[in-house]
Amino acid sequence: MPEEPYEPERAIAGTGMGGAMDLGASEAITLEQHPSAASGGRAPGGPEGTGPAEKPRSLWSDAWRDLRRNPVFLISALVILFLIFISLWPSVIASGSPLKCDLAKAQQGSQPGHPFGFDGQGCDVYTRTVYGARASVTVGVCSTLGVAILGSVLGGLAGYVGGIWDSVLSRGTDIFFAIPVVLGGLVLLSVVTSNTVWPVVGFIVLLGWPQISRIARGSVITAKQNDYVQAARALGASNTRILLRHIAPNAVAPVIVVATIALGTYIALEATLSYLGVGLKPPSVSWGIDISAASPYIRNAPHALLWPAGALAITVLAFIMLGDAVRDALDPKLR
């Protein structure tokens, strides 16, 4: 083949140090077509061998990456997703009715089609255990949302505004902290005749918001002292914009952690109140009601108590484990 014509202007390559070096025609063409070869394989914008510089990850992206690698989070999340599924569609895995009972089968053990046996009234324990998840999950989720919203708003405003508002809220939370939860439930719910979950949800929100309020107040006080908040205020940003765009996103992480852990506690509280007879009442289906009804027959039919109690324990444990995993992922000091 005829040799390619030599072009001097294409055969001179910069050395990167203010000089030049004389190359052959083919080498000069290679450098012209692939500039990265002249820099030792380094791509523009990043260190050697790494390519373009990566965008810094935020706290939430780091937390999600850690959660996906945490087996505790994965296991607890799968359990919670299953509980939510059976709460929404219990008939998928339990075809019978939780209110259908046969006294002739009272306290009998496992039978074909009835793997958990029957309780003292002849009701299918398996069906009632499945349907009981709906009340517990509903109370836990709704109570947590109400507590988180009310506590975050009141605590965030107190921490940001300060002054007399902060003092009044602090003394109000002290008063609510002094009320025993179970005793307060016995007093307040004993006069309620409704069979729905909403009186229990309202009671939990009423006594649960002070804890979230204190967490939110402390987070807002810490966040509003940061430099980016002072810069936004110096640029003329309004208080609403500063609170919603700069402080709230950076102060919400502790609230999420506490609320996630508290969700399991609220489920246990609902079962306790139902066991004592002031929470959910028959004909509602609840694990606390079933545990209370099975207590007198624990010697003759322990299965009627163990299955709903075991479901309650697994549910509470799953939410607490989820909260612990979220706390570890969102707390930079634990990394």
Short mmCIF file of C-alpha atoms in Angstrom, two decimals:
data_model
loop_
_atom_site.label_atom_id
_atom_site.label_comp_id
_atom_site.label_asym_id
_atom_site.label_seq_id
_atom_site.Cartn_x
_atom_site.Cartn_y
_atom_site.Cartn_z
CA MET A 1 0.00 0.00 0.00
CA PRO A 2 1.25 3.53 -0.69
CA GLU A 3 2.44 5.30 2.42
CA GLU A 4 0.11 8.02 3.75
CA PRO A 5 1.38 11.56 3.02
CA TYR A 6 3.16 13.15 5.92
CA GLU A 7 1.55 16.34 7.15
CA PRO A 8 3.70 18.30 9.62
CA GLU A 9 0.81 20.17 11.21
CA ARG A 10 -0.81 16.85 12.16
CA ALA A 11 2.41 15.27 13.34
CA ILE A 12 3.01 17.73 16.14
CA ALA A 13 1.31 16.88 19.44
CA GLY A 14 1.36 19.00 22.55
CA THR A 15 3.13 17.55 25.56
CA GLY A 16 1.01 19.41 28.09
CA MET A 17 4.16 21.11 29.45
CA GLY A 18 4.48 23.97 27.01
CA GLY A 19 6.43 22.01 24.38
CA ALA A 20 5.78 19.61 21.53
CA MET A 21 7.00 16.25 20.33
CA ASP A 22 7.48 14.95 16.79
CA LEU A 23 5.35 11.86 16.03
CA GLY A 24 4.84 9.62 13.09
CA ALA A 25 1.87 10.21 10.85
CA SER A 26 -0.15 7.23 12.12
CA GLU A 27 0.50 8.11 15.80
CA ALA A 28 -0.50 11.71 15.23
CA ILE A 29 -3.76 10.61 13.58
CA THR A 30 -4.49 8.30 16.52
CA LEU A 31 -4.00 11.13 19.02
CA GLU A 32 -6.24 13.40 16.97
CA GLN A 33 -9.07 10.86 16.89
CA HIS A 34 -8.68 9.74 20.56
CA PRO A 35 -7.50 12.69 22.68
CA SER A 36 -7.71 10.66 25.89
CA ALA A 37 -4.75 8.57 24.74
CA ALA A 38 -2.49 11.59 25.18
CA SER A 39 -3.46 11.91 28.83
CA GLY A 40 -2.64 8.34 29.78
CA GLY A 41 -6.21 7.01 29.52
CA ARG A 42 -7.74 9.67 31.73
CA ALA A 43 -11.20 10.87 30.78
CA PRO A 44 -11.92 14.59 31.13
CA GLY A 45 -13.44 15.70 34.36
CA GLY A 46 -12.18 12.98 36.72
CA PRO A 47 -9.02 11.49 38.21
CA GLU A 48 -6.95 8.88 36.42
CA GLY A 49 -8.95 5.80 35.46
CA THR A 50 -12.18 6.97 37.05
CA GLY A 51 -13.91 8.81 34.21
CA PRO A 52 -16.15 11.81 34.86
CA ALA A 53 -16.45 12.97 38.44
CA GLU A 54 -19.48 11.49 40.20
CA LYS A 55 -22.20 13.73 41.61
CA PRO A 56 -22.09 13.81 45.44
CA ARG A 57 -24.77 11.66 47.01
CA SER A 58 -27.27 13.10 49.47
CA LEU A 59 -28.15 11.77 52.90
CA TRP A 60 -31.27 10.09 51.53
CA SER A 61 -29.46 8.35 48.66
CA ASP A 62 -26.77 7.10 51.05
CA ALA A 63 -29.46 5.90 53.45
CA TRP A 64 -31.34 4.04 50.72
CA ARG A 65 -28.12 2.39 49.55
CA ASP A 66 -27.37 1.22 53.10
CA LEU A 67 -30.93 0.00 53.65
CA ARG A 68 -30.87 -2.14 50.51
CA ARG A 69 -27.77 -3.90 51.86
CA ASN A 70 -29.17 -4.38 55.37
CA PRO A 71 -30.75 -7.85 55.85
CA VAL A 72 -32.67 -6.62 58.91
CA PHE A 73 -34.39 -3.99 56.80
CA LEU A 74 -35.15 -6.41 53.97
CA ILE A 75 -36.67 -9.05 56.26
CA SER A 76 -38.76 -6.57 58.26
CA ALA A 77 -39.90 -4.83 55.06
CA LEU A 78 -41.07 -8.13 53.56
CA VAL A 79 -43.02 -8.96 56.73
CA ILE A 80 -44.63 -5.51 56.76
CA LEU A 81 -45.55 -5.73 53.07
CA PHE A 82 -47.19 -9.09 53.73
CA LEU A 83 -49.14 -7.62 56.67
CA ILE A 84 -50.30 -4.71 54.53
CA PHE A 85 -51.37 -7.14 51.80
CA ILE A 86 -53.48 -9.31 54.10
CA SER A 87 -54.90 -6.17 55.73
CA LEU A 88 -56.17 -4.96 52.37
CA TRP A 89 -57.22 -8.33 50.94
CA PRO A 90 -57.64 -10.85 53.80
CA SER A 91 -60.04 -13.01 51.79
CA VAL A 92 -57.17 -14.01 49.48
CA ILE A 93 -55.68 -16.32 52.11
CA ALA A 94 -58.69 -16.75 54.42
CA SER A 95 -61.90 -17.69 52.63
CA GLY A 96 -64.15 -17.96 55.70
CA SER A 97 -65.83 -15.29 57.80
CA PRO A 98 -64.22 -14.25 61.09
CA LEU A 99 -67.69 -13.89 62.66
CA LYS A 100 -68.90 -17.36 61.72
CA CYS A 101 -68.70 -19.61 64.79
CA ASP A 102 -69.84 -23.12 65.69
CA LEU A 103 -70.14 -23.89 69.40
CA ALA A 104 -69.94 -27.61 68.64
CA LYS A 105 -66.28 -27.09 67.67
CA ALA A 106 -65.33 -24.87 70.60
CA GLN A 107 -61.71 -25.27 71.81
CA GLN A 108 -60.99 -27.98 69.25
CA GLY A 109 -57.51 -28.22 67.76
CA SER A 110 -56.26 -28.19 64.20
CA GLN A 111 -58.45 -29.78 61.54
CA PRO A 112 -58.36 -29.95 57.73
CA GLY A 113 -59.20 -26.48 56.46
CA HIS A 114 -58.75 -25.02 59.96
CA PRO A 115 -54.99 -25.16 60.67
CA PHE A 116 -55.10 -23.04 63.85
CA GLY A 117 -58.10 -24.77 65.42
CA PHE A 118 -61.07 -23.07 67.08
CA ASP A 119 -61.45 -20.67 70.01
CA GLY A 120 -63.81 -20.83 72.97
CA GLN A 121 -66.77 -19.70 70.86
CA GLY A 122 -66.06 -22.12 68.02
CA CYS A 123 -64.64 -19.44 65.68
CA ASP A 124 -61.84 -20.29 63.28
CA VAL A 125 -58.63 -18.97 64.85
CA TYR A 126 -56.81 -18.82 61.51
CA THR A 127 -59.47 -16.63 59.91
CA ARG A 128 -59.69 -14.31 62.88
CA THR A 129 -55.90 -14.01 63.05
CA VAL A 130 -55.74 -13.00 59.39
CA TYR A 131 -58.59 -10.51 59.66
CA GLY A 132 -57.20 -9.13 62.92
CA ALA A 133 -54.20 -7.71 61.06
CA ARG A 134 -56.43 -5.07 59.43
CA ALA A 135 -57.36 -3.35 62.70
CA SER A 136 -53.82 -3.43 64.08
CA VAL A 137 -52.16 -2.11 60.92
CA THR A 138 -54.84 0.55 60.45
CA VAL A 139 -54.45 1.82 64.01
CA GLY A 140 -50.66 1.77 63.79
CA VAL A 141 -50.37 3.57 60.44
CA CYS A 142 -53.11 6.16 61.05
CA SER A 143 -51.87 6.92 64.56
CA THR A 144 -48.30 7.32 63.36
CA LEU A 145 -49.33 9.68 60.56
CA GLY A 146 -51.44 11.78 62.92
CA VAL A 147 -48.76 11.92 65.59
CA ALA A 148 -46.01 12.74 63.07
CA ILE A 149 -47.98 15.53 61.37
CA LEU A 150 -49.30 17.16 64.55
CA GLY A 151 -46.05 16.81 66.49
CA SER A 152 -43.89 18.01 63.58
CA VAL A 153 -46.00 21.10 62.94
CA LEU A 154 -46.22 22.16 66.58
CA GLY A 155 -42.63 21.31 67.44
CA GLY A 156 -41.22 22.81 64.24
CA LEU A 157 -43.06 26.10 64.75
CA ALA A 158 -41.98 26.24 68.40
CA GLY A 159 -38.34 25.62 67.50
CA TYR A 160 -38.34 28.15 64.67
CA VAL A 161 -40.36 30.94 66.29
CA GLY A 162 -39.13 30.51 69.86
CA GLY A 163 -40.14 32.94 72.56
CA ILE A 164 -43.46 32.59 74.33
CA TRP A 165 -44.74 30.02 71.82
CA ASP A 166 -41.81 27.73 72.59
CA SER A 167 -42.33 28.12 76.34
CA VAL A 168 -46.05 27.36 76.15
CA LEU A 169 -45.51 24.28 74.00
CA SER A 170 -42.74 22.99 76.27
CA ARG A 171 -44.94 23.24 79.35
CA GLY A 172 -47.84 21.63 77.44
CA THR A 173 -45.72 18.64 76.47
CA ASP A 174 -44.66 18.24 80.10
CA ILE A 175 -48.32 17.99 81.10
CA PHE A 176 -49.04 15.30 78.50
CA PHE A 177 -45.93 13.35 79.46
CA ALA A 178 -47.23 13.21 83.03
CA ILE A 179 -50.39 11.29 81.94
CA PRO A 180 -49.99 7.49 82.10
CA VAL A 181 -50.95 6.13 78.70
CA VAL A 182 -52.83 3.01 79.78
CA LEU A 183 -54.60 4.82 82.62
CA GLY A 184 -55.54 7.65 80.28
CA GLY A 185 -56.95 5.13 77.82
CA LEU A 186 -59.03 3.47 80.51
CA VAL A 187 -60.51 6.83 81.50
CA LEU A 188 -61.04 8.40 78.09
CA LEU A 189 -62.08 5.36 76.05
CA SER A 190 -64.38 3.86 78.67
CA VAL A 191 -67.11 6.33 77.70
CA VAL A 192 -66.80 5.62 73.96
CA THR A 193 -69.35 3.23 72.47
CA SER A 194 -68.05 3.20 68.89
CA ASN A 195 -66.77 -0.10 67.49
CA THR A 196 -64.45 1.54 64.94
CA VAL A 197 -60.73 2.15 65.16
CA TRP A 198 -61.00 5.95 65.11
CA PRO A 199 -61.52 6.58 68.84
CA VAL A 200 -58.36 4.55 69.52
CA VAL A 201 -56.47 6.43 66.80
CA GLY A 202 -57.61 9.77 68.24
CA PHE A 203 -56.55 8.79 71.74
CA ILE A 204 -53.08 7.70 70.58
CA VAL A 205 -52.61 10.93 68.61
CA LEU A 206 -53.74 12.97 71.62
CA LEU A 207 -51.13 11.43 73.92
CA GLY A 208 -48.44 10.61 71.37
CA TRP A 209 -47.69 13.95 69.71
CA PRO A 210 -45.51 15.41 72.53
CA GLN A 211 -42.68 12.94 71.87
CA ILE A 212 -42.51 13.78 68.15
CA SER A 213 -42.91 17.47 69.01
CA ARG A 214 -39.80 17.51 71.14
CA ILE A 215 -37.79 15.69 68.49
CA ALA A 216 -38.96 18.10 65.78
CA ARG A 217 -38.28 21.13 67.96
CA GLY A 218 -34.70 20.08 68.64
CA SER A 219 -34.05 19.28 64.97
CA VAL A 220 -35.39 22.64 63.81
CA ILE A 221 -33.35 24.56 66.40
CA THR A 222 -30.22 22.77 65.19
CA ALA A 223 -31.00 23.24 61.49
CA LYS A 224 -31.87 26.94 61.64
CA GLN A 225 -28.36 27.73 62.94
CA ASN A 226 -26.67 26.39 59.80
CA ASP A 227 -24.97 28.70 57.33
CA TYR A 228 -27.30 27.96 54.42
CA VAL A 229 -30.27 29.16 56.50
CA GLN A 230 -28.47 32.38 57.39
CA ALA A 231 -27.58 32.87 53.73
CA ALA A 232 -31.19 32.38 52.63
CA ARG A 233 -32.35 34.88 55.24
CA ALA A 234 -29.72 37.39 54.10
CA LEU A 235 -30.94 37.02 50.50
CA GLY A 236 -34.43 38.04 51.59
CA ALA A 237 -36.19 34.65 51.73
CA SER A 238 -39.44 34.64 53.68
CA ASN A 239 -39.88 32.67 56.88
CA THR A 240 -42.26 30.26 55.16
CA ARG A 241 -39.78 29.55 52.38
CA ILE A 242 -36.90 29.10 54.82
CA LEU A 243 -38.92 26.74 56.99
CA LEU A 244 -40.33 24.62 54.16
CA ARG A 245 -37.45 24.62 51.67
CA HIS A 246 -34.35 24.74 53.86
CA ILE A 247 -35.11 23.65 57.41
CA ALA A 248 -37.84 21.00 57.09
CA PRO A 249 -36.00 18.71 54.60
CA ASN A 250 -32.92 18.70 56.83
CA ALA A 251 -34.80 18.27 60.12
CA VAL A 252 -37.27 15.53 59.16
CA ALA A 253 -34.88 12.56 59.44
CA PRO A 254 -35.06 12.20 63.27
CA VAL A 255 -38.86 12.49 63.11
CA ILE A 256 -39.06 9.65 60.58
CA VAL A 257 -36.86 7.42 62.73
CA VAL A 258 -38.85 7.99 65.93
CA ALA A 259 -42.20 7.65 64.15
CA THR A 260 -41.18 4.35 62.52
CA ILE A 261 -40.16 2.84 65.83
CA ALA A 262 -43.27 4.21 67.56
CA LEU A 263 -45.56 2.57 65.00
CA GLY A 264 -44.93 -0.86 66.50
CA THR A 265 -45.54 0.57 69.96
CA TYR A 266 -48.91 1.96 68.88
CA ILE A 267 -49.97 -1.45 67.55
CA ALA A 268 -49.09 -3.01 70.91
CA LEU A 269 -50.97 -0.21 72.69
CA GLU A 270 -54.11 -0.87 70.66
CA ALA A 271 -53.93 -4.58 71.54
CA THR A 272 -53.46 -3.71 75.21
CA LEU A 273 -56.47 -1.40 75.28
CA SER A 274 -58.58 -3.95 73.40
CA TYR A 275 -57.48 -6.64 75.85
CA LEU A 276 -58.64 -4.43 78.73
CA GLY A 277 -62.00 -3.91 77.02
CA VAL A 278 -61.73 -0.17 76.26
CA GLY A 279 -60.17 -0.29 72.80
CA LEU A 280 -61.87 -2.10 69.96
CA LYS A 281 -64.97 -4.00 71.00
CA PRO A 282 -66.81 -6.98 69.51
CA PRO A 283 -67.95 -7.58 66.83
CA SER A 284 -64.74 -5.90 65.66
CA VAL A 285 -61.91 -8.34 64.96
CA SER A 286 -58.66 -7.56 66.73
CA TRP A 287 -55.72 -9.52 68.09
CA GLY A 288 -56.23 -7.89 71.47
CA ILE A 289 -59.88 -8.99 71.58
CA ASP A 290 -58.94 -12.56 70.65
CA ILE A 291 -56.19 -12.70 73.26
CA SER A 292 -58.59 -11.43 75.90
CA ALA A 293 -61.28 -13.97 74.91
CA ALA A 294 -58.80 -16.86 74.88
CA SER A 295 -57.20 -16.09 78.25
CA PRO A 296 -59.76 -18.06 80.35
CA TYR A 297 -59.18 -21.16 78.15
CA ILE A 298 -55.39 -21.04 78.05
CA ARG A 299 -55.06 -24.48 79.70
CA ASN A 300 -57.64 -26.27 77.57
CA ALA A 301 -57.05 -24.42 74.27
CA PRO A 302 -53.66 -22.66 74.33
CA HIS A 303 -53.65 -22.46 70.52
CA ALA A 304 -56.48 -19.90 70.61
CA LEU A 305 -54.19 -17.50 72.48
CA LEU A 306 -50.78 -18.36 71.02
CA TRP A 307 -51.62 -17.67 67.36
CA PRO A 308 -52.98 -14.12 67.72
CA ALA A 309 -50.34 -13.33 70.35
CA GLY A 310 -47.62 -14.63 68.02
CA ALA A 311 -48.96 -12.55 65.12
CA LEU A 312 -48.99 -9.47 67.34
CA ALA A 313 -45.41 -10.09 68.52
CA ILE A 314 -44.11 -10.60 64.96
CA THR A 315 -45.83 -7.43 63.76
CA VAL A 316 -44.48 -5.26 66.56
CA LEU A 317 -41.01 -6.76 66.15
CA ALA A 318 -41.03 -6.13 62.39
CA PHE A 319 -41.84 -2.44 62.79
CA ILE A 320 -39.27 -1.97 65.56
CA MET A 321 -36.59 -3.69 63.45
CA LEU A 322 -37.53 -1.47 60.52
CA GLY A 323 -37.19 1.61 62.71
CA ASP A 324 -33.79 0.49 63.97
CA ALA A 325 -32.56 -0.07 60.40
CA VAL A 326 -33.81 3.36 59.33
CA ARG A 327 -32.15 4.96 62.35
CA ASP A 328 -28.81 3.35 61.54
CA ALA A 329 -29.05 4.47 57.91
CA LEU A 330 -30.01 8.10 58.68
CA ASP A 331 -27.62 8.68 61.58
CA PRO A 332 -24.22 9.75 60.20
CA LYS A 333 -22.57 9.05 63.57
CA LEU A 334 -23.35 5.34 63.20
CA ARG A 335 -21.71 4.99 59.78
#
